[in-house]
Coordinates of C-alpha atoms in Angstrom, one line a residue:
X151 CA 0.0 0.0 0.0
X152 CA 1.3 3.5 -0.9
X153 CA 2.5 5.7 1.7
X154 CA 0.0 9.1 2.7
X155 CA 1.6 12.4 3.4
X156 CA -0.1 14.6 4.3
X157 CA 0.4 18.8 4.0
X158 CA -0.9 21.1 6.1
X159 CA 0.1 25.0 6.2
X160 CA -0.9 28.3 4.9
X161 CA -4.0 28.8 3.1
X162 CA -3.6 32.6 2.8
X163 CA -1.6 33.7 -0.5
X164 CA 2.1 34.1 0.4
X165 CA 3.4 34.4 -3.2
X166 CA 7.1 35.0 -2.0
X167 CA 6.8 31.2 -0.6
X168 CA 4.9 29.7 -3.7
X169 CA 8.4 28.4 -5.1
X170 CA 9.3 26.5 -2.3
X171 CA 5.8 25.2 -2.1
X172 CA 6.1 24.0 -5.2
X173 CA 9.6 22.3 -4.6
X174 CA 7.8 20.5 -1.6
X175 CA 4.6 19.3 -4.0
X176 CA 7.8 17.8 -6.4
X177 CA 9.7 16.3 -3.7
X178 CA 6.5 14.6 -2.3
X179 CA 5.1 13.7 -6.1
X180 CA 9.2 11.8 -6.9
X181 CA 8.7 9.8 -3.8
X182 CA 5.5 7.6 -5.3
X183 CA 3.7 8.5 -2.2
X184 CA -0.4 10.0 -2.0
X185 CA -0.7 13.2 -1.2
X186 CA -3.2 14.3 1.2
X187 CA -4.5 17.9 1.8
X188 CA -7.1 19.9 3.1
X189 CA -8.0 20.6 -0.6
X190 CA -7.8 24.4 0.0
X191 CA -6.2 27.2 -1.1
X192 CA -3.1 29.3 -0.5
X193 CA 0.9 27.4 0.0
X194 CA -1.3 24.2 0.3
X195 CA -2.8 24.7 -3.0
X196 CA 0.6 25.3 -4.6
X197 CA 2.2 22.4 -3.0
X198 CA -0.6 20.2 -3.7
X199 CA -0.8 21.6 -7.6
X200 CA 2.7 21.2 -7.9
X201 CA 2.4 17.6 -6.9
X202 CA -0.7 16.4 -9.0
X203 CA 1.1 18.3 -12.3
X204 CA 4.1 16.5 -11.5
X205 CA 2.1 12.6 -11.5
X206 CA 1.4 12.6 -8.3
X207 CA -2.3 11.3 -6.9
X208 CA -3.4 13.8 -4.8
X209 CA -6.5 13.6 -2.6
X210 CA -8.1 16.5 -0.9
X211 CA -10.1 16.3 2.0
X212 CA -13.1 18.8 2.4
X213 CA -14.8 20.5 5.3
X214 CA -18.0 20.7 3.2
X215 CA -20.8 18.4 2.1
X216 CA -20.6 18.4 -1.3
X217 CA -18.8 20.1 -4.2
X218 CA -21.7 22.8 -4.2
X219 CA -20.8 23.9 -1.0
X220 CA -16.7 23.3 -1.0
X221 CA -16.7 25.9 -4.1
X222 CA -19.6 28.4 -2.9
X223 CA -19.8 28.3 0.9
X224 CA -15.7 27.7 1.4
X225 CA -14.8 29.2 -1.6
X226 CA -12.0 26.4 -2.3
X227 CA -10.6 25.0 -5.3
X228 CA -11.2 21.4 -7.0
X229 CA -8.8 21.5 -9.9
X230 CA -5.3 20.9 -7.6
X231 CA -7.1 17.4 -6.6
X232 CA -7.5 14.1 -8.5
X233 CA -10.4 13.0 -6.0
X234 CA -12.3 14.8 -2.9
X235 CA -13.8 13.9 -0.3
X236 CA -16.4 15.5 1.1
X237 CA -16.9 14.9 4.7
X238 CA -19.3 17.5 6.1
X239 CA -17.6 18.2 9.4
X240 CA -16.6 21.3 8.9
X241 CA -13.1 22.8 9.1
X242 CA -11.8 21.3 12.8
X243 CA -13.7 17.6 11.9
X244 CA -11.8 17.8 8.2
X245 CA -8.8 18.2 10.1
X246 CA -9.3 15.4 12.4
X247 CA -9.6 13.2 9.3
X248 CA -6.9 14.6 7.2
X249 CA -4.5 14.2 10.3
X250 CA -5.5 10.4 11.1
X251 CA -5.9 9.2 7.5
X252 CA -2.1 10.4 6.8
X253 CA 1.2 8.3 7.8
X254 CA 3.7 11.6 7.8
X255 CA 2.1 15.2 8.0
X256 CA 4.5 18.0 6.5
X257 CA 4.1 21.4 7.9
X258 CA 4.4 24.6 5.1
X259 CA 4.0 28.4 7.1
X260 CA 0.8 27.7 8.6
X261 CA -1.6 29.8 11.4
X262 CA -4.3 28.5 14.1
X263 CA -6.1 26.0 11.7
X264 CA -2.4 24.5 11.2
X265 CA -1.5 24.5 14.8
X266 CA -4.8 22.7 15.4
X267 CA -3.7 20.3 13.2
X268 CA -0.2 19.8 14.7
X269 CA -2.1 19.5 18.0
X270 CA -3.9 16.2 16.5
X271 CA -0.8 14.9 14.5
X272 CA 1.2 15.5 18.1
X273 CA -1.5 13.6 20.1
X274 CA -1.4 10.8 17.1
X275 CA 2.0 10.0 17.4
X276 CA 2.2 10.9 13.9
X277 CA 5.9 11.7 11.9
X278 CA 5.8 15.3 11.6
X279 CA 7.9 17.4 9.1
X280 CA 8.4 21.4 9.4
X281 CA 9.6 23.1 6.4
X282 CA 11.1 25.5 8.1
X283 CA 12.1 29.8 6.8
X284 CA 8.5 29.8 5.8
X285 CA 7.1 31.9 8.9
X286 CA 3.5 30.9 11.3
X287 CA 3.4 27.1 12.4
X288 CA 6.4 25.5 10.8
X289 CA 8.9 27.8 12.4
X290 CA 7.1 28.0 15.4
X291 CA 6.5 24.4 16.7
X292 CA 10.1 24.0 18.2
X293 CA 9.8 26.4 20.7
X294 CA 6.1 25.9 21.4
X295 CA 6.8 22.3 21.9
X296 CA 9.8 23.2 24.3
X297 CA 7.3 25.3 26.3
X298 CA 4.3 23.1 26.6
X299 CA 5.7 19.7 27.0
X300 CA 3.5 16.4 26.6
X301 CA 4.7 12.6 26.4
X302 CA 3.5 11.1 22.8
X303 CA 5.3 9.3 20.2
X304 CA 5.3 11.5 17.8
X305 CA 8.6 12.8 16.2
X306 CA 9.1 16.2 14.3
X307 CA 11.8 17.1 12.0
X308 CA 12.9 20.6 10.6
X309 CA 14.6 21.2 7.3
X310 CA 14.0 24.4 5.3
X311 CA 15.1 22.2 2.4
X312 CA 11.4 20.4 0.4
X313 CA 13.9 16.5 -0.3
X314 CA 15.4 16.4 2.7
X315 CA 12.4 17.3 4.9
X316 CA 10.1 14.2 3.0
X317 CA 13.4 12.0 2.9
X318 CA 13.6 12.6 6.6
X319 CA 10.1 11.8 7.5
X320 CA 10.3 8.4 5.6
X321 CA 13.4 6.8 7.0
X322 CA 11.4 7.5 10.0
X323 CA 8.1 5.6 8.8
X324 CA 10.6 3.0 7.6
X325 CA 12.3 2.5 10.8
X326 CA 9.0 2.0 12.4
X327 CA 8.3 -1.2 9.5
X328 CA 12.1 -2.8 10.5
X329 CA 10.9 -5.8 13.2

């Protein structure tokens, strides 16, 4: 079964960031895993465009109902994603979903929704990845971690460079598979 990684980050335009986005949707779409986002807009649309141009099967995961209310109601995009699903939950029960249905969870910028969603991927014991010198979330999580400590399995890198951030976070999953 293919490997999920999932990206999480900025959904606001940050157009100074879009080439390292893109680098990350690249780096993710050469390793032959499925890519999982919150099908929105922003560094996560970029990454995750980057990544379905570039071959890679990329599955969005939607607060809304139904692709009425993802394009009207959210005012998100569908062309970035091969499939969506629609779950209905809004955006903190998308999240929930996202995190849990994805093996490594990458970090690009990022603000509150994307620190909710480290908060889940943290309490998971999920592999987490921060691409670090791209601002909110990503650079923030080392010293947010340091000052609210909490036991859990989960293990976070930080590269600011898109390959060695996802090679990272694999030999990680991998070492988990070795008996």
């Amino acid at each position: 079964m293919k490997l999920k990684v999932g990206v999480m980050g900025s959904a606001e335009e940050a157009t100074a960031l879009d080439e390292k986005a893109q680098a990350l949707g690249k780096a993710i779409a050469s390793r032959n895993v499925i890519l999982l986002t919150g099908a929105t807009t922003g560094l996560v649309y970029a990454t995750g465009k980057a990544a379905h141009d570039a071959g890679a099967l990329h599955v969005g995961i939607s607060p809304a109902h139904d692709e009425r209310e993802h394009v009207e109601a959210y005012a998100l995009p569908t062309d970035a994603c091969d499939a969506i699903i629609y779950t209905g939950f809004g955006l903190k029960g998308r999240n929930v979903v996202l995190v849990r249905s994805c093996d490594v969870v990458l970090f690009i910028a990022g603000s509150i929704g994307s620190l909710n969603e480290f908060t889940i991927a943290y309490d998971e014991g999920k592999i987490i990845g921060c691409l670090t010198s791209t601002g909110g979330v990503a650079d923030e999580l080392k010293r947010l971690i340091e000052t609210f400590q909490k036991p859990t399995k989960a293990r976070i890198v930080y590269d600011d460079n898109p390959e060695l951030l996802i090679d990272t976070c694999l030999d990680l999953l991998k070492q988990d598979d070795v008996p």
